[in-house]
Tab-separated table of C-alpha atoms in Angstrom:
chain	number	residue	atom	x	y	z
A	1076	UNK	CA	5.870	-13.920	-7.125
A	1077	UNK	CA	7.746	-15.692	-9.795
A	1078	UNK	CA	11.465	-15.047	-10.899
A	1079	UNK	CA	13.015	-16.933	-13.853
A	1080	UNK	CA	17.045	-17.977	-13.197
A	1081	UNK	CA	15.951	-18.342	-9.614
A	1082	UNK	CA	18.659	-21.565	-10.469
A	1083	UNK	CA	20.949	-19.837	-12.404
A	1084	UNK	CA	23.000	-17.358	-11.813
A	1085	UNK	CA	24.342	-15.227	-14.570
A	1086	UNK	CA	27.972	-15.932	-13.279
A	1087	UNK	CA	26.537	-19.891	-13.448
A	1088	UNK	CA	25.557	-19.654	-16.966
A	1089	UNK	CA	28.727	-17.369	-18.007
A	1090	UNK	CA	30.817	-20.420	-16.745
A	1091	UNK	CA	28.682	-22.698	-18.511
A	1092	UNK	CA	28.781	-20.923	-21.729
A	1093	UNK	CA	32.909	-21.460	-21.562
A	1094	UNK	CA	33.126	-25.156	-20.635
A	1095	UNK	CA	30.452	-25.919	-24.099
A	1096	UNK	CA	32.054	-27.829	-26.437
A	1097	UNK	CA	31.513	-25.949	-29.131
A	1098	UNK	CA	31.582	-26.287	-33.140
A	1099	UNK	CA	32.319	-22.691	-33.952
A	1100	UNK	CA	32.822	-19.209	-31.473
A	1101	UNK	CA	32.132	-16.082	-32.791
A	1102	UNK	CA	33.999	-12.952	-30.808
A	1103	UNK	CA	34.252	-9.229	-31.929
A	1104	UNK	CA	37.864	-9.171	-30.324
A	1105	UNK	CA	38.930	-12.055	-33.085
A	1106	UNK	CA	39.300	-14.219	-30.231
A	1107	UNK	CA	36.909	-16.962	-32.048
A	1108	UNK	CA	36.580	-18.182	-35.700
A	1109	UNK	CA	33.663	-15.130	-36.826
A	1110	UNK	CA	33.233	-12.246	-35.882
A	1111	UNK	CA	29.929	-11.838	-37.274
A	1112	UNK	CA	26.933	-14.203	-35.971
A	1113	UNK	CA	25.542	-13.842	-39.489
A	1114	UNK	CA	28.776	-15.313	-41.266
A	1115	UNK	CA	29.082	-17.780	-38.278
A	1116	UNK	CA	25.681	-19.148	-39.003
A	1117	UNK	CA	25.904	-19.061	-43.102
A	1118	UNK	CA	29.232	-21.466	-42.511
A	1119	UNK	CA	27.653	-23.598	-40.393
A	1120	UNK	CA	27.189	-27.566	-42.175
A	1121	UNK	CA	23.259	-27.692	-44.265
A	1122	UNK	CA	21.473	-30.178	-41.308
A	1123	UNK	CA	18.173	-30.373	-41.366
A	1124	UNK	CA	17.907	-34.023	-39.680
A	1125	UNK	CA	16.482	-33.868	-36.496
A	1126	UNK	CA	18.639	-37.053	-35.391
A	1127	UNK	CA	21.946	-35.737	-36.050
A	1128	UNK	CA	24.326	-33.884	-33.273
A	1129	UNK	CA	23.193	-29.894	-33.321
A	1130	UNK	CA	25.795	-27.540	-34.991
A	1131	UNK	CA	26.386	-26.055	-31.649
A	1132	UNK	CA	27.828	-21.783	-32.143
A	1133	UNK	CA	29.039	-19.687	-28.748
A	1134	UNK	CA	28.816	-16.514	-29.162
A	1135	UNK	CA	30.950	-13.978	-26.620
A	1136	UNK	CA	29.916	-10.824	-24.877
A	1137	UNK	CA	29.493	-7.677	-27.099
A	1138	UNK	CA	27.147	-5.552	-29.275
A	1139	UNK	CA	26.719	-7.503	-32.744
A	1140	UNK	CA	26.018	-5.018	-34.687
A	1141	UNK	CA	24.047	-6.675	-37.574
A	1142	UNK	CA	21.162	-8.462	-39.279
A	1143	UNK	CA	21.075	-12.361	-39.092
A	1144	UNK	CA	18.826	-14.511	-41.689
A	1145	UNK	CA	18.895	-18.471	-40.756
A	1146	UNK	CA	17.930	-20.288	-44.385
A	1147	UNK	CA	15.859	-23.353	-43.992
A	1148	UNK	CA	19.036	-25.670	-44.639
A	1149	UNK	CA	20.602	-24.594	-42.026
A	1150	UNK	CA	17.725	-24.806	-38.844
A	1151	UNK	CA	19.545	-28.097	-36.923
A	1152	UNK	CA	21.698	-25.463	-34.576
A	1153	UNK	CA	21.811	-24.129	-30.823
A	1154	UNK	CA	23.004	-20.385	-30.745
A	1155	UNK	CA	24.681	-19.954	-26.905
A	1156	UNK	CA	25.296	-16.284	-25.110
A	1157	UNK	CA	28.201	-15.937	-22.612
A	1158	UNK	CA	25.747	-13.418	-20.985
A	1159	UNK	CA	22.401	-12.485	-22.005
A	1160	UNK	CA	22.953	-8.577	-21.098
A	1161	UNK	CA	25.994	-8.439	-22.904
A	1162	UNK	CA	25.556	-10.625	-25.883
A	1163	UNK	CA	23.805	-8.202	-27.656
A	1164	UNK	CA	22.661	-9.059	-31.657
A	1165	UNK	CA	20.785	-5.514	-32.502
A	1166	UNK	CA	19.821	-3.675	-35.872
A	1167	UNK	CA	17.709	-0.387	-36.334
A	1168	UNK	CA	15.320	-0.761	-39.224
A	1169	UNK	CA	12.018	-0.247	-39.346
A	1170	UNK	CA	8.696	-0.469	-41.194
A	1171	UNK	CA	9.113	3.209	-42.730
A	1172	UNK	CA	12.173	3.206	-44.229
A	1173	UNK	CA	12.665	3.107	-47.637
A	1174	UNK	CA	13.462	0.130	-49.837
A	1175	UNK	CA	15.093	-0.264	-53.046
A	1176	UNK	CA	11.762	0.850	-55.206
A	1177	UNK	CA	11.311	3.833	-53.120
A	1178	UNK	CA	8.480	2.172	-51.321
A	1179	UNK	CA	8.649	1.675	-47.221
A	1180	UNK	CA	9.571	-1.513	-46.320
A	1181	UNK	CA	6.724	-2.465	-44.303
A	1182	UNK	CA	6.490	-4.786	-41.239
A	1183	UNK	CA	8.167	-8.405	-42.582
A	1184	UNK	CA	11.436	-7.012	-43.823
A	1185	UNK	CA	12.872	-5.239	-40.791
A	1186	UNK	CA	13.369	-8.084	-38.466
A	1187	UNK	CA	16.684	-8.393	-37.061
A	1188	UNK	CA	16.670	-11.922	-36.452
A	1189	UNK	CA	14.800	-13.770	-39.041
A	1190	UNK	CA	14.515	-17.254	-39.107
A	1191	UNK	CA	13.350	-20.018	-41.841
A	1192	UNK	CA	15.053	-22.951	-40.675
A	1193	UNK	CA	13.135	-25.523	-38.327
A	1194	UNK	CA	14.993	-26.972	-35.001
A	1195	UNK	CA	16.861	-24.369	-33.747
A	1196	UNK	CA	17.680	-23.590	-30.024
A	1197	UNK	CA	18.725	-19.885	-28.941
A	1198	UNK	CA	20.068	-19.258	-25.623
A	1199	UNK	CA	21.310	-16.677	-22.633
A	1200	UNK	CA	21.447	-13.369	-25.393
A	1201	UNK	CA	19.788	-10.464	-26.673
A	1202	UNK	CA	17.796	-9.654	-29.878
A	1203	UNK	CA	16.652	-6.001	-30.339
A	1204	UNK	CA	15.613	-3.804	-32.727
A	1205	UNK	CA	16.856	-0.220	-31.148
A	1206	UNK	CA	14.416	1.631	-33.849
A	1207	UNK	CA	12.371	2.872	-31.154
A	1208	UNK	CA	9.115	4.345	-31.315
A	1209	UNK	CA	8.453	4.904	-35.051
A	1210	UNK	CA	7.159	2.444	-36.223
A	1211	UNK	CA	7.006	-1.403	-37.029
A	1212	UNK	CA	10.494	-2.885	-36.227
A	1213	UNK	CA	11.051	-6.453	-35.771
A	1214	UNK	CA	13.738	-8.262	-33.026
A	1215	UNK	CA	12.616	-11.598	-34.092
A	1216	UNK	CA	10.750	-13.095	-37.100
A	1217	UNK	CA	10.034	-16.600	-36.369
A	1218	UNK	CA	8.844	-18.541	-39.489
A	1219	UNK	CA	10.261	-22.272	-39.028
A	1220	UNK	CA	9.199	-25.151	-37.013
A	1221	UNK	CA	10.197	-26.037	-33.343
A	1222	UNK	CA	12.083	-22.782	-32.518
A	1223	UNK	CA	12.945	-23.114	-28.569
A	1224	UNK	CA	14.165	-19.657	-27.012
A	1225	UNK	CA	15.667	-20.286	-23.467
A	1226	UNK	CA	16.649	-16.881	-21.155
A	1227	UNK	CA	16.835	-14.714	-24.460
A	1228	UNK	CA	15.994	-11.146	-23.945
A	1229	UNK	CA	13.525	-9.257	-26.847
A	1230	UNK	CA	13.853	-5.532	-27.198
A	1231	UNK	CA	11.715	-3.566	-29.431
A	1232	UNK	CA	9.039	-0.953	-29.240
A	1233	UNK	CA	6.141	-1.802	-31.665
A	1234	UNK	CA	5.660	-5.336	-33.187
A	1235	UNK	CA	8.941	-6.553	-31.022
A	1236	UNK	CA	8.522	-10.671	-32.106
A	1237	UNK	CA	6.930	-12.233	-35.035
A	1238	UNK	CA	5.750	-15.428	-35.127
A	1239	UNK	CA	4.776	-15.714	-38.679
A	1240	UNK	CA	4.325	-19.978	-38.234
A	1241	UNK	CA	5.148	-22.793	-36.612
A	1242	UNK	CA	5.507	-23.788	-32.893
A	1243	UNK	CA	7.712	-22.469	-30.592
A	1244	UNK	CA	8.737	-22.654	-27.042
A	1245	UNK	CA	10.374	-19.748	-24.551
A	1246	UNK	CA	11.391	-20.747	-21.289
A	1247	UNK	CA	12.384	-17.649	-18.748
A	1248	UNK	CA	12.340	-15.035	-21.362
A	1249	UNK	CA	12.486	-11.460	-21.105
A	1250	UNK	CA	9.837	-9.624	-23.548
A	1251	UNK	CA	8.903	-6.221	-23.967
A	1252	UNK	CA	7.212	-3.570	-26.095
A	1253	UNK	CA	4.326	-1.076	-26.750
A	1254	UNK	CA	2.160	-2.144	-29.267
A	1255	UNK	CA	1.238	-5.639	-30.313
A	1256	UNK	CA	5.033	-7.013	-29.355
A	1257	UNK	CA	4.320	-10.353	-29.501
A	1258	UNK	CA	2.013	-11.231	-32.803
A	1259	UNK	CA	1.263	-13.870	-35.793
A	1260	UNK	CA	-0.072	-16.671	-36.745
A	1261	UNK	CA	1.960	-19.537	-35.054
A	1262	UNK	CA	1.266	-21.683	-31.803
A	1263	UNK	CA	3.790	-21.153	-29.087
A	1264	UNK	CA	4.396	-21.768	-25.675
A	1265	UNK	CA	6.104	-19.278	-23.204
A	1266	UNK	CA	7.177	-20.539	-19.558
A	1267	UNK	CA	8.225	-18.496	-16.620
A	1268	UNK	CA	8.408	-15.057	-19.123
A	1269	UNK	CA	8.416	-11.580	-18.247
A	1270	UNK	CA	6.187	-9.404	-20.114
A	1271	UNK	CA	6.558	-5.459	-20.092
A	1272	UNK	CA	4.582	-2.677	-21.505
A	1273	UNK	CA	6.590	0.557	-22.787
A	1274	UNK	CA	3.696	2.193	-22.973
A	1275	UNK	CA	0.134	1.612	-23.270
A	1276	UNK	CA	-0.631	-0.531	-25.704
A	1277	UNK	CA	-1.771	-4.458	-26.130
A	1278	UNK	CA	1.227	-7.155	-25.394
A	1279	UNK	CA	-0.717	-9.801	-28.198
A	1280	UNK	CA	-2.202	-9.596	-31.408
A	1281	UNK	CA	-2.541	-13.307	-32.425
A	1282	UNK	CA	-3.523	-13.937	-35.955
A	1283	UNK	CA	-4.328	-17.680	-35.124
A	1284	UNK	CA	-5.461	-19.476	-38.399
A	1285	UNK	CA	-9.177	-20.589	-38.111
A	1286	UNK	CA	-9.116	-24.445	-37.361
A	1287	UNK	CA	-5.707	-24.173	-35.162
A	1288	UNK	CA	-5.760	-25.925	-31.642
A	1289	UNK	CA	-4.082	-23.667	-30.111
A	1290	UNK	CA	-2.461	-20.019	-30.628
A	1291	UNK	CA	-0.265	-18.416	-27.828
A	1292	UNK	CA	-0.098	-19.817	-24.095
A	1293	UNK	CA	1.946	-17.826	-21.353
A	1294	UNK	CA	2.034	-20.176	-18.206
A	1295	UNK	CA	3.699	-19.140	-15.339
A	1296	UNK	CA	4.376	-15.876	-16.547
A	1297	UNK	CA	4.889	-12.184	-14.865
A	1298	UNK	CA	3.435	-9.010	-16.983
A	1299	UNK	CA	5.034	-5.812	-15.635
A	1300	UNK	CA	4.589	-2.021	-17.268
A	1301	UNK	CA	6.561	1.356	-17.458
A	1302	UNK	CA	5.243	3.774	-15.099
A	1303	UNK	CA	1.801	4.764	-15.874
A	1304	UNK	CA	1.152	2.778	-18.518
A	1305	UNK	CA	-1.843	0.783	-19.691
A	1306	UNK	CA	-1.887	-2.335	-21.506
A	1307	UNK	CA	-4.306	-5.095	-23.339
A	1308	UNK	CA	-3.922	-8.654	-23.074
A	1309	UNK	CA	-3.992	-9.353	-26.438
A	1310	UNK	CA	-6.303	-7.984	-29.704
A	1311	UNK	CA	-6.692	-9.907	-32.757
A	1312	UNK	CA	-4.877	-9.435	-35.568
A	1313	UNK	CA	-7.492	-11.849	-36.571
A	1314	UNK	CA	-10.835	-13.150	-36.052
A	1315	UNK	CA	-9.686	-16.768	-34.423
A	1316	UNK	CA	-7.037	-15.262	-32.466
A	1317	UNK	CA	-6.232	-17.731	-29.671
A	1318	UNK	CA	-3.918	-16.323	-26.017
A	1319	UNK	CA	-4.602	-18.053	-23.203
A	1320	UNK	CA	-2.578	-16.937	-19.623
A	1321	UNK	CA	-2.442	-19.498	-16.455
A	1322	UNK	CA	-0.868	-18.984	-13.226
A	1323	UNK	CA	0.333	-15.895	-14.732
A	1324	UNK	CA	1.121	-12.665	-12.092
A	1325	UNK	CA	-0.437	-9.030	-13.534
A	1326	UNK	CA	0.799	-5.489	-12.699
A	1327	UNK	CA	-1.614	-2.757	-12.464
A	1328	UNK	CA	-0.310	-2.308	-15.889
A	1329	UNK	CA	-3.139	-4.373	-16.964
A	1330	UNK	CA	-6.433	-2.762	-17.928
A	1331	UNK	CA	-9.483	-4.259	-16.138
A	1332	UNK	CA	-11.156	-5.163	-18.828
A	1333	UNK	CA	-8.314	-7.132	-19.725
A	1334	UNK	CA	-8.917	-7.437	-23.826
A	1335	UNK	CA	-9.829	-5.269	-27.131
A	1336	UNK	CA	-11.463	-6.540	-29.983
A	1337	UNK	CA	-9.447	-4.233	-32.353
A	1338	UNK	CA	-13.172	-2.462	-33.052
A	1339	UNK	CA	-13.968	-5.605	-34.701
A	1340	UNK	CA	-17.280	-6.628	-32.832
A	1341	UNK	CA	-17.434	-9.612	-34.751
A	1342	UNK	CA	-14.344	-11.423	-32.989
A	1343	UNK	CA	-15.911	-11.410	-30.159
A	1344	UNK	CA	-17.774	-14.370	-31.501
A	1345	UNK	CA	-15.009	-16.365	-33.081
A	1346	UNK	CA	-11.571	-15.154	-31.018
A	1347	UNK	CA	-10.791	-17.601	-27.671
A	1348	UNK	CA	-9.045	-15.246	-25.357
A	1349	UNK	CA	-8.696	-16.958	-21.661
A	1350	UNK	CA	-7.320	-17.152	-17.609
A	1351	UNK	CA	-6.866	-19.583	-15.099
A	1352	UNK	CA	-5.501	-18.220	-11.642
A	1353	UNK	CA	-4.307	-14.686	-12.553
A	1354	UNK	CA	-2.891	-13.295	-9.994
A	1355	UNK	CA	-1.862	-9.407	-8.377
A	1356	UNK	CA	-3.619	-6.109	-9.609
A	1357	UNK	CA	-4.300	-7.139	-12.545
A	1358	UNK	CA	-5.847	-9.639	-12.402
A	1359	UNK	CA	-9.760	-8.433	-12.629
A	1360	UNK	CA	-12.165	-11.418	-13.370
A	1361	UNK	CA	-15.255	-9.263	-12.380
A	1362	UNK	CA	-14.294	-6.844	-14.894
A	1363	UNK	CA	-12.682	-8.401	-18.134
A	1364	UNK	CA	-15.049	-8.150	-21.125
A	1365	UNK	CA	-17.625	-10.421	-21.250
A	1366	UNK	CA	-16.468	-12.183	-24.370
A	1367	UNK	CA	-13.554	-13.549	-22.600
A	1368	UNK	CA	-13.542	-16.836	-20.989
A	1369	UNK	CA	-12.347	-18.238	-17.050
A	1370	UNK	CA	-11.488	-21.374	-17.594
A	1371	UNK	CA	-12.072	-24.078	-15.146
A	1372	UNK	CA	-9.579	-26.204	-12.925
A	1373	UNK	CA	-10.174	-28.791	-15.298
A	1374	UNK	CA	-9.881	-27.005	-18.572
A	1375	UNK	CA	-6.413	-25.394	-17.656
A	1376	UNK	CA	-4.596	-28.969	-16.413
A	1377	UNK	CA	-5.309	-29.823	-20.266
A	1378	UNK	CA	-2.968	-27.291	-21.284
A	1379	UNK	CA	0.179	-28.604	-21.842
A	1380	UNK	CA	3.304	-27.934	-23.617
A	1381	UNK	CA	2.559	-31.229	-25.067
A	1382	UNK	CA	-0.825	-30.986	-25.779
A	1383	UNK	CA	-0.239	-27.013	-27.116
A	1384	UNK	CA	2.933	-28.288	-29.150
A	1385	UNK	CA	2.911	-32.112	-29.646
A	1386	UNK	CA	1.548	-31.591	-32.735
A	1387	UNK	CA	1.954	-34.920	-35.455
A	1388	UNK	CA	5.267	-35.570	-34.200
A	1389	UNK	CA	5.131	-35.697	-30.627
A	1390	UNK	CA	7.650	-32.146	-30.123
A	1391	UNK	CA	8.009	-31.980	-26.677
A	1392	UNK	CA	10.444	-29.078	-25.750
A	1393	UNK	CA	9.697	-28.489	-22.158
A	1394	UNK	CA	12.201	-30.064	-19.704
């Protein structure tokens, strides 16, 4: 059975949060320089050059109250909880709410978190979009380049993270949502994560572009459910949607046949939805639809986080 922060303790990383040397804290109590995340981050130096020192921002326990845009100027950063249950960054809107023409906003402009710029490095908090269940509303929108997410909590209900582009990497992660809570177009990696349904639903809805390598990878992963509930693997968003899941350890939650084809019988011809050693109720290789593939021993060793990742640069995040 597989536990992320086997390692670290939340007491660990609290201490370790305190002792970073860092270049500006942000504190509801006025204890730091901001008080806002948002105005923390819109001070912060325009780097963009991947061999210069990260602007490095702590941020201390409480519930941030507010909507946080990183421009694309501004990417070279690591974001640092004290405590990832009590470093809370939340806002409530949602895809039905109207904007300034009277219109609803639709899905792309209610994230919480949205970010443009490319390098950045989140860590040991929370980002949630306390909407609830009506409607699109966004934690995270994820549309830069080499986005690494380490022990960050996402809470939503429907369409929870967005990853619009780009590759990204989340290591011991806590995920969850009802319908298609982790989507879009971008390749990303996520070690060690835990998964959980709301309610039924489908956990993916890749919209990998046709041509891509790769689209999501959960390695190592668990996949839990509320009570009762039912949930996909994945449906696609869009005819080459790519989600592959090794070594990863399914609740009941899971529905035997394991994927949907969004009543698109089409994808079933051009989507690549795979397994390698699931494991627990779940996991049903007699039963998933026969469009899906079991890879072999061989075909899951070549997935790497620096195969999946690497792409012309070499990225590497996993260490």
């Amino acid at each position: 059975m597989i536990r992320p922060l086997l390692a670290l303790t939340a007491l660990a990383l609290a201490a370790r949060a305190a002792d970073l040397k860092a270049d500006a804290v942000v504190a509801l109590d006025g204890s730091g320089n901001y008080t806002s995340l948002n105005e923390a981050i819109g001070a912060a130096p325009m780097r963009t050059d991947a061999t210069q020192p990260r602007w490095v921002i702590r941020v201390k326990p409480g519930i941030y109250h507010e909507r946080v845009y990183v421009q694309r100027e501004r990417g070279h950063m690591r974001i640092v909880g004290d405590d990832r249950e009590k470093t809370v960054i939340e806002f409530n809107v949602h895809a039905n709410l109207p904007g300034p023409d009277g219109k609803p906003l639709g899905t792309f402009r209610t994230p919480t978190v949205q970010i443009d710029g490319d390098g950045m490095i989140w860590e040991n908090l929370t980002l949630a979009n306390t909407a609830g269940p009506v409607g699109q509303a966004l934690a995270l929108r994820a549309d830069g380049d080499r986005l690494e997410f380490r022990r960050v909590r996402f809470l939503g209900w429907q369409d929870t993270v967005l990853l619009n582009r780009g590759r990204h990497y989340f290591e011991d992660c806590y995920i969850e949502g009802h319908v298609d809570f982790i989507f879009g177009a971008a390749t990303a990696w996520f070690e060690r994560c835990h998964i959980h349904a709301l309610r039924d639903g489908y956990l993916t809805a890749a919209s990998t572009p046709q041509g891509t390598a790769h689209g999501y990878v959960f390695s190592h992963c668990r996949i839990t459910g509320a009570d009762g509930a039912k949930t996909y693997l994945g449906r696609p968003w869009r005819n080459y949607a790519q989600t592959v899941f090794l070594h990863t350890e399914m609740s009941a939650n899971v529905r035997p046949e394991g994927w949907h084809n969004w009543n698109k019988p089409e994808a079933e011809k051009t989507t690549f939805y795979a397994e390698f050693d699931s494991t627990g109720p779940g996991a049903s290789p007699a039963t998933r639809v026969p469009w899906a593939h079991a890879l072999t021993p061989a075909q899951a060793a070549a997935y790497t986080p620096a195969a999946v990742l690497g792409g012309t640069d070499g990225w590497n995040p996993a260490r």
